[in-house]
Short mmCIF file of N, CA and C in Angstrom, two decimals:
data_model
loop_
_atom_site.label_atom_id
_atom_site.label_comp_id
_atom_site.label_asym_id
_atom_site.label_seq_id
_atom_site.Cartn_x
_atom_site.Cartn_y
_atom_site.Cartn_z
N UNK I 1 -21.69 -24.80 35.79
CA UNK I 1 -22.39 -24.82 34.52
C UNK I 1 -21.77 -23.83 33.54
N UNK I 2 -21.17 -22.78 33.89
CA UNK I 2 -21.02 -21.82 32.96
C UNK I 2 -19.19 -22.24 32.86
N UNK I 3 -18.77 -23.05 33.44
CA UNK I 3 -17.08 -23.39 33.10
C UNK I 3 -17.41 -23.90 31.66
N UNK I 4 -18.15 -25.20 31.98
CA UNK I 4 -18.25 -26.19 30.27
C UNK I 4 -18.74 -25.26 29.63
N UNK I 5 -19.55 -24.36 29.71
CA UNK I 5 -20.28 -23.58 28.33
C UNK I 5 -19.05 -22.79 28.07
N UNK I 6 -18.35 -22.10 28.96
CA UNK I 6 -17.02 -21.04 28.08
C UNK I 6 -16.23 -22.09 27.73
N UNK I 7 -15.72 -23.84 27.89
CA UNK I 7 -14.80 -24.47 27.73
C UNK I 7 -15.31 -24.70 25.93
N UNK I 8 -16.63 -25.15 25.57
CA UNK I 8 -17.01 -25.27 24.59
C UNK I 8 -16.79 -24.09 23.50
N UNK I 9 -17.29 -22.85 24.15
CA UNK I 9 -16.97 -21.68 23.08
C UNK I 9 -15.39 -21.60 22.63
N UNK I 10 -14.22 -21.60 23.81
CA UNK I 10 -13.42 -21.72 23.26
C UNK I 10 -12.79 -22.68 22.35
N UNK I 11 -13.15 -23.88 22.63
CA UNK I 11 -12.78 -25.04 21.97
C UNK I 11 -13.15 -24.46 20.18
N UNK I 12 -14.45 -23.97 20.34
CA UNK I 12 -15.46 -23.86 19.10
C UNK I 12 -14.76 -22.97 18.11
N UNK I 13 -13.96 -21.72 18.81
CA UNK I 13 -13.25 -20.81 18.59
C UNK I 13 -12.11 -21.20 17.79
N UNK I 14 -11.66 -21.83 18.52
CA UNK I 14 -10.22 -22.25 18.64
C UNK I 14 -10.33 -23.21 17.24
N UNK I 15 -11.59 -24.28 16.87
CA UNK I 15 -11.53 -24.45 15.62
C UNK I 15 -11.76 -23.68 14.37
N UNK I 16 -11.90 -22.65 14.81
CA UNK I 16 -12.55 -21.18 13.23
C UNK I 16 -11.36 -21.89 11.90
N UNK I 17 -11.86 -21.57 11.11
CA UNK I 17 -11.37 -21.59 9.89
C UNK I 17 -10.15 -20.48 9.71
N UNK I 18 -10.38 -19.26 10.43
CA UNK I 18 -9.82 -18.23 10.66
C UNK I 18 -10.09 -17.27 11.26
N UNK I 19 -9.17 -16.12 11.29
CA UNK I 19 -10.05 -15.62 12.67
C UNK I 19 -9.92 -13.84 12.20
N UNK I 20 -10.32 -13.41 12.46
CA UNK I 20 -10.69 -11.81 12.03
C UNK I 20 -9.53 -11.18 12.07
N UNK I 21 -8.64 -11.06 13.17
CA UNK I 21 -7.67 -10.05 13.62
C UNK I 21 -6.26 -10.75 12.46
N UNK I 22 -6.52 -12.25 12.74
CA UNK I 22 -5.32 -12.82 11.63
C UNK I 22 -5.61 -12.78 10.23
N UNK I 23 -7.13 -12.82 9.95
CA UNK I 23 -7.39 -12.27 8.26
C UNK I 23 -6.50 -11.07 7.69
N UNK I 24 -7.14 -9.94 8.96
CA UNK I 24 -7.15 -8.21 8.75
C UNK I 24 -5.56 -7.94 8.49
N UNK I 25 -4.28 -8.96 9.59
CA UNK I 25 -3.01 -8.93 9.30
C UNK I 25 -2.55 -8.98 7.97
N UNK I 26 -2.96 -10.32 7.50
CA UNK I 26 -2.92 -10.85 6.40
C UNK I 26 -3.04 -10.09 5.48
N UNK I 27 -4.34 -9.50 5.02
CA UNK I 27 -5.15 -8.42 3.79
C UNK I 27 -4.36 -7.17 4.32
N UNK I 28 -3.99 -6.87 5.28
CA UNK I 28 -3.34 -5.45 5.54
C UNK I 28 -2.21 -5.48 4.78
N UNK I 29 -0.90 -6.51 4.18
CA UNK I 29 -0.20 -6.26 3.95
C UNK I 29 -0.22 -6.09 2.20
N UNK I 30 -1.62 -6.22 2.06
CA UNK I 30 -1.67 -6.73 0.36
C UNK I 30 -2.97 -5.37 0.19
N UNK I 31 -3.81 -4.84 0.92
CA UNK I 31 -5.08 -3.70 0.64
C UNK I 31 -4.44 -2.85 2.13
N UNK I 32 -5.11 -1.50 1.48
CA UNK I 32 -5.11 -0.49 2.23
C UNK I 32 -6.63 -0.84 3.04
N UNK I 33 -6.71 -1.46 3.96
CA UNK I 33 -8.24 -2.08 4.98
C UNK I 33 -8.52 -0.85 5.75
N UNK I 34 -10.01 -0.95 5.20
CA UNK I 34 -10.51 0.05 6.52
C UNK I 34 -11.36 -0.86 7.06
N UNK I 35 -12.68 -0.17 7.81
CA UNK I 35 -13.56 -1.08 9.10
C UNK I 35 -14.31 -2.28 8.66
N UNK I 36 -14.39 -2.92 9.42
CA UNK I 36 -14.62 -4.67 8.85
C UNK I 36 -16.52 -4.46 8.69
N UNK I 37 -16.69 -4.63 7.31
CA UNK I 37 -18.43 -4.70 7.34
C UNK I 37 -18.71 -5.70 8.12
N UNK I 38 -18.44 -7.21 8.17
CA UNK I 38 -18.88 -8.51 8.39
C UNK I 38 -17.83 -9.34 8.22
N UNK I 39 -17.74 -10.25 9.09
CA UNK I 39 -16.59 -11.62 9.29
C UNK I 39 -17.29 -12.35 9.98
N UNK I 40 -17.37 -13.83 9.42
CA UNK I 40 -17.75 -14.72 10.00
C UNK I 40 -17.22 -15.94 9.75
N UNK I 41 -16.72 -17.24 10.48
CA UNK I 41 -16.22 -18.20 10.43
C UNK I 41 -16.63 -19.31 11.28
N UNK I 42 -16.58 -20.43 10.35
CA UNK I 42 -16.50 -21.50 11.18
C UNK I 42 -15.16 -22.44 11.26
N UNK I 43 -15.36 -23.79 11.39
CA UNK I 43 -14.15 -24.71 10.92
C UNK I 43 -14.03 -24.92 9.69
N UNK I 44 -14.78 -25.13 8.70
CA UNK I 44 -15.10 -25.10 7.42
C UNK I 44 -15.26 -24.11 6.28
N UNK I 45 -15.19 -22.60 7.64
CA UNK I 45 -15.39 -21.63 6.08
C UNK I 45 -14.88 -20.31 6.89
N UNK I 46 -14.24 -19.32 6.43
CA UNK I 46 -14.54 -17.84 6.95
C UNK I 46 -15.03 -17.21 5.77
N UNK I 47 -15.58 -15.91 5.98
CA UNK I 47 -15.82 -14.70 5.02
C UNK I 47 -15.29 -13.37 5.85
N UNK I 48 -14.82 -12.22 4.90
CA UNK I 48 -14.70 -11.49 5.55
C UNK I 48 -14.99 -10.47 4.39
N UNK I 49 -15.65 -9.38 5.09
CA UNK I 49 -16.48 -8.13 4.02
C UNK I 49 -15.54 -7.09 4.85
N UNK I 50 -14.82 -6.06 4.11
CA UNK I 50 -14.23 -5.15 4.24
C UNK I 50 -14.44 -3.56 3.45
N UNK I 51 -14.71 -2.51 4.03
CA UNK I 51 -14.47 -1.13 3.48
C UNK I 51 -12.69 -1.54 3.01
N UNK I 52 -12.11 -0.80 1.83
CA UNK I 52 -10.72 -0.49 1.67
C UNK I 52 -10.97 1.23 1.64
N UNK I 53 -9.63 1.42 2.27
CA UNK I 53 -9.56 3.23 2.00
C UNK I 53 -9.13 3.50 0.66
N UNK I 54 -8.68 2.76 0.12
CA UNK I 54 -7.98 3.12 -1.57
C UNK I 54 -8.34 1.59 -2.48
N UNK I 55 -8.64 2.13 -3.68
CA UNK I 55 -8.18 0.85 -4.07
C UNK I 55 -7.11 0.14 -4.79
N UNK I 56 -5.83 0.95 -4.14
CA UNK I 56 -4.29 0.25 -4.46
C UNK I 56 -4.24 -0.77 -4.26
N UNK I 57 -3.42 -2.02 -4.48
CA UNK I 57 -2.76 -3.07 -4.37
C UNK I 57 -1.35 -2.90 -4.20
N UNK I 58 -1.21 -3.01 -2.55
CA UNK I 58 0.24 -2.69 -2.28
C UNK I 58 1.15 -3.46 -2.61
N UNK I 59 2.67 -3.50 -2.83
CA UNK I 59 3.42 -4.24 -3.16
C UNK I 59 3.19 -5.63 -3.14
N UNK I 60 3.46 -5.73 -1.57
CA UNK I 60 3.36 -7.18 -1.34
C UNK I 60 2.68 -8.57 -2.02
N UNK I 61 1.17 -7.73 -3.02
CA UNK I 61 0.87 -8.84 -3.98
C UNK I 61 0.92 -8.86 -5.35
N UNK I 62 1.45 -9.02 -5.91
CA UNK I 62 1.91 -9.16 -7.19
C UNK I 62 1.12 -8.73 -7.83
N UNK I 63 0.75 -8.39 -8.81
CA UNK I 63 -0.15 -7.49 -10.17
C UNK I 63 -0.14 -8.56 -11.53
N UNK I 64 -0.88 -9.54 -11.81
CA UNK I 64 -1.02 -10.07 -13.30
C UNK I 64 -2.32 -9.03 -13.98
N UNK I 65 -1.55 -9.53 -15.58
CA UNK I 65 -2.27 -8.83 -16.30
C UNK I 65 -2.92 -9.93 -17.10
N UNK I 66 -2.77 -11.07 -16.74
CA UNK I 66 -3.87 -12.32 -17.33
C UNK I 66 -3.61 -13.47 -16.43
N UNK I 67 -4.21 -14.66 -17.31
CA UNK I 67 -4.86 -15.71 -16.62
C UNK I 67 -3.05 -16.45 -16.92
N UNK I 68 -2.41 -16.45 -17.61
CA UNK I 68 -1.51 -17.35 -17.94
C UNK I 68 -0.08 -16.87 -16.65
N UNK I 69 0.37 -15.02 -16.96
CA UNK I 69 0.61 -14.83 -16.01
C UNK I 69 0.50 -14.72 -14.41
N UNK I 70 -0.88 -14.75 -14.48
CA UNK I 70 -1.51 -14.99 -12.84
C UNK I 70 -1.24 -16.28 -12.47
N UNK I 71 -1.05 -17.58 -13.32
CA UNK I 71 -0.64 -19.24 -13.08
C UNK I 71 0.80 -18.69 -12.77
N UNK I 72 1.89 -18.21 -13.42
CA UNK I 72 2.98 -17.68 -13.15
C UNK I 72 3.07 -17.52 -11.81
N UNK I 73 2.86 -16.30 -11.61
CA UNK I 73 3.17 -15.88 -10.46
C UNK I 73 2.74 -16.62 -9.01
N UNK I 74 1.55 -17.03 -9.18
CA UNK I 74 0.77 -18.08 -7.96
C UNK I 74 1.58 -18.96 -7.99
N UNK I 75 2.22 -19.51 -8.81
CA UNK I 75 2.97 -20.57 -8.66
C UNK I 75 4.35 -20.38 -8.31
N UNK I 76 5.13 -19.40 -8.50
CA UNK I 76 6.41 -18.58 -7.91
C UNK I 76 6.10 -18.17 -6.44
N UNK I 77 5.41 -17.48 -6.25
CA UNK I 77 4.98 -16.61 -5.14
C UNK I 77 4.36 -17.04 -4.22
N UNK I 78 2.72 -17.60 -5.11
CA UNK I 78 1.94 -18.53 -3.52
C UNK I 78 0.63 -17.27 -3.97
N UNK I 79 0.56 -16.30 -4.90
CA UNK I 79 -0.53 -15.40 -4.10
C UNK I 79 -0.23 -14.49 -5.67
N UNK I 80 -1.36 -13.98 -6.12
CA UNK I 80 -1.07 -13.21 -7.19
C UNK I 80 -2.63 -12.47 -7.22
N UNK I 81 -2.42 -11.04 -7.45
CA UNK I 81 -4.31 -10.44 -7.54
C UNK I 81 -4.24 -10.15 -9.70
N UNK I 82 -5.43 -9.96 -9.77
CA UNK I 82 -5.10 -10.29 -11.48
C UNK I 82 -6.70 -8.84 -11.76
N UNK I 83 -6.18 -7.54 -12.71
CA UNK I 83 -6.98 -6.84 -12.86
C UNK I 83 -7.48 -7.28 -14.09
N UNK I 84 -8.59 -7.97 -14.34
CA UNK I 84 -8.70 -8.27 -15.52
C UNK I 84 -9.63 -7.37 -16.84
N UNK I 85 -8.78 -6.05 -16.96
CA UNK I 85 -9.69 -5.45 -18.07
C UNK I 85 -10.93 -5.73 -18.65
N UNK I 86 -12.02 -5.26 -18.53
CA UNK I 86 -13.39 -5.91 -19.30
C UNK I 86 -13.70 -7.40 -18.87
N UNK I 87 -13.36 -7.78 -17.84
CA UNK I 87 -13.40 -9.19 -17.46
C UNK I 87 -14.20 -9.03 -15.84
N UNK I 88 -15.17 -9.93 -15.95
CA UNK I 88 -15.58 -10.13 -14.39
C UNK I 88 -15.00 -11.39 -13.84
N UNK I 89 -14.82 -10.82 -12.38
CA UNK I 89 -13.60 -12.15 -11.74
C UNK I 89 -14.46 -13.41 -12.38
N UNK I 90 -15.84 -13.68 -11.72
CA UNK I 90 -16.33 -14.98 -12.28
C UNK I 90 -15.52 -15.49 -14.15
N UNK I 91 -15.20 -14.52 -14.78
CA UNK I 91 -15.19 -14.84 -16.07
C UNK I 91 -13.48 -15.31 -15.88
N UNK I 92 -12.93 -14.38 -15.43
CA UNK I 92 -11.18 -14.62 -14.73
C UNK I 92 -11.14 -15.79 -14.07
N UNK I 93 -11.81 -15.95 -13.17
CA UNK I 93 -11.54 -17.62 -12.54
C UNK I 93 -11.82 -18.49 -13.55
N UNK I 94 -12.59 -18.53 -14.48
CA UNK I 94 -12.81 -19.70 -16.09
C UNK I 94 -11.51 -19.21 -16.31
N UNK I 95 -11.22 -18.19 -16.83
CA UNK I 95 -9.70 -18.35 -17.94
C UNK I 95 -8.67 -19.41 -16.85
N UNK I 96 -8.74 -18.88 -15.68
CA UNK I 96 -8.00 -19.44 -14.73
C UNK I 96 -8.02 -21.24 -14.92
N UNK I 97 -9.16 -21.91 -14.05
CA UNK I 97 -9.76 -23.19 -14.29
C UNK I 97 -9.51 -23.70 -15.95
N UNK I 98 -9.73 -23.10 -16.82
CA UNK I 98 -9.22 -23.33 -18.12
C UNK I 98 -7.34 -23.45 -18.32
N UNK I 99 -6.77 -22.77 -18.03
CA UNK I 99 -5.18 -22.71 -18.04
C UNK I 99 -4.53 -23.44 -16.91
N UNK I 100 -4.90 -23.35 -15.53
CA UNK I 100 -4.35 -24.39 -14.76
C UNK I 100 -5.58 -24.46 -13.84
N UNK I 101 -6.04 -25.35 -14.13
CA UNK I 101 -7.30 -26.56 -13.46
C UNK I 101 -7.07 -26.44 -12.05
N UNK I 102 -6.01 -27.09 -11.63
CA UNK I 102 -5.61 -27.45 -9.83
C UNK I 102 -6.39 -26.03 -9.61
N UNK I 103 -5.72 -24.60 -9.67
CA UNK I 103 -5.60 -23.47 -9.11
C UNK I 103 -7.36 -22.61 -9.55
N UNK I 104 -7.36 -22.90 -10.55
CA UNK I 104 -8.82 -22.28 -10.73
C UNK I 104 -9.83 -23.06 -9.98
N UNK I 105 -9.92 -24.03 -9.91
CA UNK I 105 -10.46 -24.97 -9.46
C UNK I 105 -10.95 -24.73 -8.05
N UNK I 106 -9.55 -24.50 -7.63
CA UNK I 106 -9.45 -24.13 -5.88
C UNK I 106 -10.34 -22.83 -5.51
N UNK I 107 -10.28 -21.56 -6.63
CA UNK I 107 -10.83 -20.71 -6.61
C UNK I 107 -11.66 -20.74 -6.31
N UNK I 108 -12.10 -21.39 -6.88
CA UNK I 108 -13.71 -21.87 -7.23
C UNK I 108 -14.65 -22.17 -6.26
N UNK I 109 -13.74 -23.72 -5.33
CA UNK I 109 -14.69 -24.12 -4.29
C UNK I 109 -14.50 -23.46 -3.50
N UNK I 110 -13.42 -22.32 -3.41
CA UNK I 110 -13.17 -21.58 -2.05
C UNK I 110 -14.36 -20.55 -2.04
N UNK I 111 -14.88 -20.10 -3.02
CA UNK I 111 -16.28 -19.06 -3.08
C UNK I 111 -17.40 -20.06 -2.58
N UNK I 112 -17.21 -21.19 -3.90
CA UNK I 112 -18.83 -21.71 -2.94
C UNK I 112 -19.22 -22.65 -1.83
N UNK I 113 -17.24 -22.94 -1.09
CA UNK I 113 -17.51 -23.42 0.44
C UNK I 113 -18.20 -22.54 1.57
N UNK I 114 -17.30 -21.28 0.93
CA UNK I 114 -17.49 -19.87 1.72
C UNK I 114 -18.94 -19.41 2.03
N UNK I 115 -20.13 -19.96 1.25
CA UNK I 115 -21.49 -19.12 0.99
C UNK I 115 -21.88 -20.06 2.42
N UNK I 116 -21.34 -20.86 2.85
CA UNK I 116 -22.16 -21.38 4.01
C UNK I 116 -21.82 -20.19 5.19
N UNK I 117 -20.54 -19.66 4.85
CA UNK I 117 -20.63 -18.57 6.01
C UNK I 117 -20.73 -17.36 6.02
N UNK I 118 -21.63 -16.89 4.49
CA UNK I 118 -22.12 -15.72 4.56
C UNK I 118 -23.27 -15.37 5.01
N UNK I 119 -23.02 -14.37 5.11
CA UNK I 119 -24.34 -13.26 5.84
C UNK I 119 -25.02 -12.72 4.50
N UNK I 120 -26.38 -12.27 4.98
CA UNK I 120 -26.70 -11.40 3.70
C UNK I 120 -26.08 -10.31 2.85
N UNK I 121 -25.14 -9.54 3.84
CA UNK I 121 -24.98 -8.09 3.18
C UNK I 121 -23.31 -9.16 2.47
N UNK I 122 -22.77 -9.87 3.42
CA UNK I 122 -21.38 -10.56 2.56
C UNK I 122 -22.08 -11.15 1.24
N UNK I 123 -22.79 -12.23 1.41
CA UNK I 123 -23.35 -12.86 0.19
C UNK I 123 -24.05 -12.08 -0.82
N UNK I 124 -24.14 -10.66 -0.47
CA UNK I 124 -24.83 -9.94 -2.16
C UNK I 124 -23.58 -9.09 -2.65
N UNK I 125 -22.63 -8.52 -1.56
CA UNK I 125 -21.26 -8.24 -1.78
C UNK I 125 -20.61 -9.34 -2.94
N UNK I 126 -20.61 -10.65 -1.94
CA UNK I 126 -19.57 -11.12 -2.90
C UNK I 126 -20.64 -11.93 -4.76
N UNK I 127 -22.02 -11.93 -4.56
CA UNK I 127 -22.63 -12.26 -5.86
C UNK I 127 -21.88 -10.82 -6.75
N UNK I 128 -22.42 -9.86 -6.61
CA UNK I 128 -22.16 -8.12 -6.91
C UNK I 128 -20.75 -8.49 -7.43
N UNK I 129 -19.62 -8.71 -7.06
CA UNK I 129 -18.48 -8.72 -7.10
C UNK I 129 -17.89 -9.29 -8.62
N UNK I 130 -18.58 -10.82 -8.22
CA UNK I 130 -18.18 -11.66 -9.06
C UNK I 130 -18.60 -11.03 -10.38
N UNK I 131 -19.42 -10.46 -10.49
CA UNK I 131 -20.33 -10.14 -12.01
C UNK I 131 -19.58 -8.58 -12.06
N UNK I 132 -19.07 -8.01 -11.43
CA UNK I 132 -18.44 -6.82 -11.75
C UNK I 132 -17.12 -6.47 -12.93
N UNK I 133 -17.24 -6.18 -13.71
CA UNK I 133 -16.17 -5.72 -15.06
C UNK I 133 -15.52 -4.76 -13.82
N UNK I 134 -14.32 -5.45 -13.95
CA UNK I 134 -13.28 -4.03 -13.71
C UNK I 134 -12.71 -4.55 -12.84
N UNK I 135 -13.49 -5.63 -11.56
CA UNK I 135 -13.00 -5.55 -10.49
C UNK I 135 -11.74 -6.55 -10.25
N UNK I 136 -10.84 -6.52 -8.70
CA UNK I 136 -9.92 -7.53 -9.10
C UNK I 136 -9.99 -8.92 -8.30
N UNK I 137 -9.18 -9.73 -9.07
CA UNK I 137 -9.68 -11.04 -8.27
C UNK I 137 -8.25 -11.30 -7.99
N UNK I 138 -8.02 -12.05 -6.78
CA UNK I 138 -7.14 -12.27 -6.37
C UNK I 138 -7.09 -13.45 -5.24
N UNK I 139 -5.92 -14.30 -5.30
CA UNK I 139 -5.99 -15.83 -4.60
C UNK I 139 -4.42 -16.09 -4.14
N UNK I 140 -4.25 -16.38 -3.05
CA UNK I 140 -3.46 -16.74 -1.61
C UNK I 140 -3.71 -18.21 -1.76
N UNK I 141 -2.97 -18.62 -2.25
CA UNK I 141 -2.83 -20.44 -2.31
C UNK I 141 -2.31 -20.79 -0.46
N UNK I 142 -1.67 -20.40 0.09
CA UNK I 142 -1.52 -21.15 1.20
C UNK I 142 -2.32 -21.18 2.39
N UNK I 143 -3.81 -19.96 2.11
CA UNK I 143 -4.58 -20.06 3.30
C UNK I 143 -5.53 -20.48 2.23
N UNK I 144 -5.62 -20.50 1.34
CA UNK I 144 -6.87 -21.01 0.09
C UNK I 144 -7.93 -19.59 0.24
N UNK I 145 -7.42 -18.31 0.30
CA UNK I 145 -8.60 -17.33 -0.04
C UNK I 145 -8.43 -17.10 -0.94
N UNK I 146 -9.71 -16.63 -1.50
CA UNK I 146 -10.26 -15.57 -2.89
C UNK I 146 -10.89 -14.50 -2.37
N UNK I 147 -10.14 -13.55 -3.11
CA UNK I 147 -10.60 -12.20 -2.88
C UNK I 147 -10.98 -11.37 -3.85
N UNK I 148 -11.58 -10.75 -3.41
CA UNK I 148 -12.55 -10.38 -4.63
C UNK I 148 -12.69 -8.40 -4.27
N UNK I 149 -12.03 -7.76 -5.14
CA UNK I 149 -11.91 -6.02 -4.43
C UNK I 149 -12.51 -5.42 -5.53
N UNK I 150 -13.35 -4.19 -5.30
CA UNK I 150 -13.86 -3.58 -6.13
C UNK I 150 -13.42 -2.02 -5.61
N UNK I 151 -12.57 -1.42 -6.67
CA UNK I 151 -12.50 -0.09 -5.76
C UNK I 151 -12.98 0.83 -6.21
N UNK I 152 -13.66 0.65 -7.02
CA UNK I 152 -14.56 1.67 -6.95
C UNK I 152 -15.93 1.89 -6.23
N UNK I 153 -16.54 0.75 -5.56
CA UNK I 153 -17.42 0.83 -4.52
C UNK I 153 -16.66 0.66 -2.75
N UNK I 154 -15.05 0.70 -3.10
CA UNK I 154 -14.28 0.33 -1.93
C UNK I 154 -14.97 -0.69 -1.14
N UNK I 155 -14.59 -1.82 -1.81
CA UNK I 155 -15.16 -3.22 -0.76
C UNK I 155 -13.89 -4.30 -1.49
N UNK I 156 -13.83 -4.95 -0.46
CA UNK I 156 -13.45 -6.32 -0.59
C UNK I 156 -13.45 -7.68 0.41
N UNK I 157 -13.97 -8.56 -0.04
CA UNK I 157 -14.32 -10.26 0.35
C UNK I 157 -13.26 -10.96 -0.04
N UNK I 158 -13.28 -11.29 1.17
CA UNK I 158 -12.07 -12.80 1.11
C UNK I 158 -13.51 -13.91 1.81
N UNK I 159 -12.96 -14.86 0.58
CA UNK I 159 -13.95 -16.20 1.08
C UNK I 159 -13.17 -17.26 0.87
N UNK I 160 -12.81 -17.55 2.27
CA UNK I 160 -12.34 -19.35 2.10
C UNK I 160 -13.26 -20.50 2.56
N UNK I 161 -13.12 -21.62 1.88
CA UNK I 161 -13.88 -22.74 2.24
C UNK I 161 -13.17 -23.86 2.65
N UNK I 162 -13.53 -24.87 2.60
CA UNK I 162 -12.67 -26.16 3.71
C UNK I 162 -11.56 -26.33 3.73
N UNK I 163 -10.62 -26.66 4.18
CA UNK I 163 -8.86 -26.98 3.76
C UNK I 163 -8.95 -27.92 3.68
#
């Protein structure tokens, strides 16, 4: 009885959307990550709520200073984070969805596929986020996350939704 029940978990596993240790790789090379608040995934969605120790943006992801350059670079690169002065990401993903549709677009459903696999403390993180002036938004076209960093409360959410 207990073979099929671990054969199922792994199977179940094995379909995640993504998986914590390969997120944390991932965001490690682009945020300074500290201890994971909350991660959760299914086949259809991960979230992941993170402390950052700084809120640098290390090399590895590119820096736009708007919506036209952030289409730029996502489209060169694959991945661009965008600080948008006086702008809350929610308002940055419109300029986005407004200038190139495909890519804002994607933004978009990748937040509200993602709410199926938040938790409470992820889902007021990432509401908080979106409405935050200052904070940065940032999108990884080849795993389809949006991330969303605030460093001055040192947090950041990556929320992907279906592929």
């Amino acid at each position: 009885m207990l073979v099929p029940f671990l054969a199922v978990i792994a199977l179940v596993s094995a379909c995640a959307r993504d998986a914590e240790a390969a997120q944390r790789a991932r965001l490690g090379a682009w945020f300074a990550l500290g201890e994971t608040v909350e991660f959760a995934a299914t086949m259809h969605c991960a979230v992941g709520l993170y402390r950052v120790a700084d809120g640098r943006i290390r090399a590895a992801m590119p820096v736009a200073g708007s919506a036209p350059e952030m289409a730029r670079i996502v489209a060169a690169r694959g991945r661009a984070a965008w600080i948008a002065a006086g702008l809350t990401p929610d308002t940055a993903m419109m300029a986005m969805a407004n200038l190139d549709r495909p890519t804002g677009m994607a933004m978009r459903r990748a937040g509200l596929e993602a709410r199926a696999c938040m938790e409470a403390t992820s889902e007021s993180a990432f509401h908080h986020l979106l409405g935050q002036s200052g904070a940065v938004l940032a999108w990884e076209a080849e795993t389809g996350a949006l991330m969303l960093m605030d460093p001055q409360a040192g947090l950041l959410i990556v929320a992907m939704g279906d592929r």
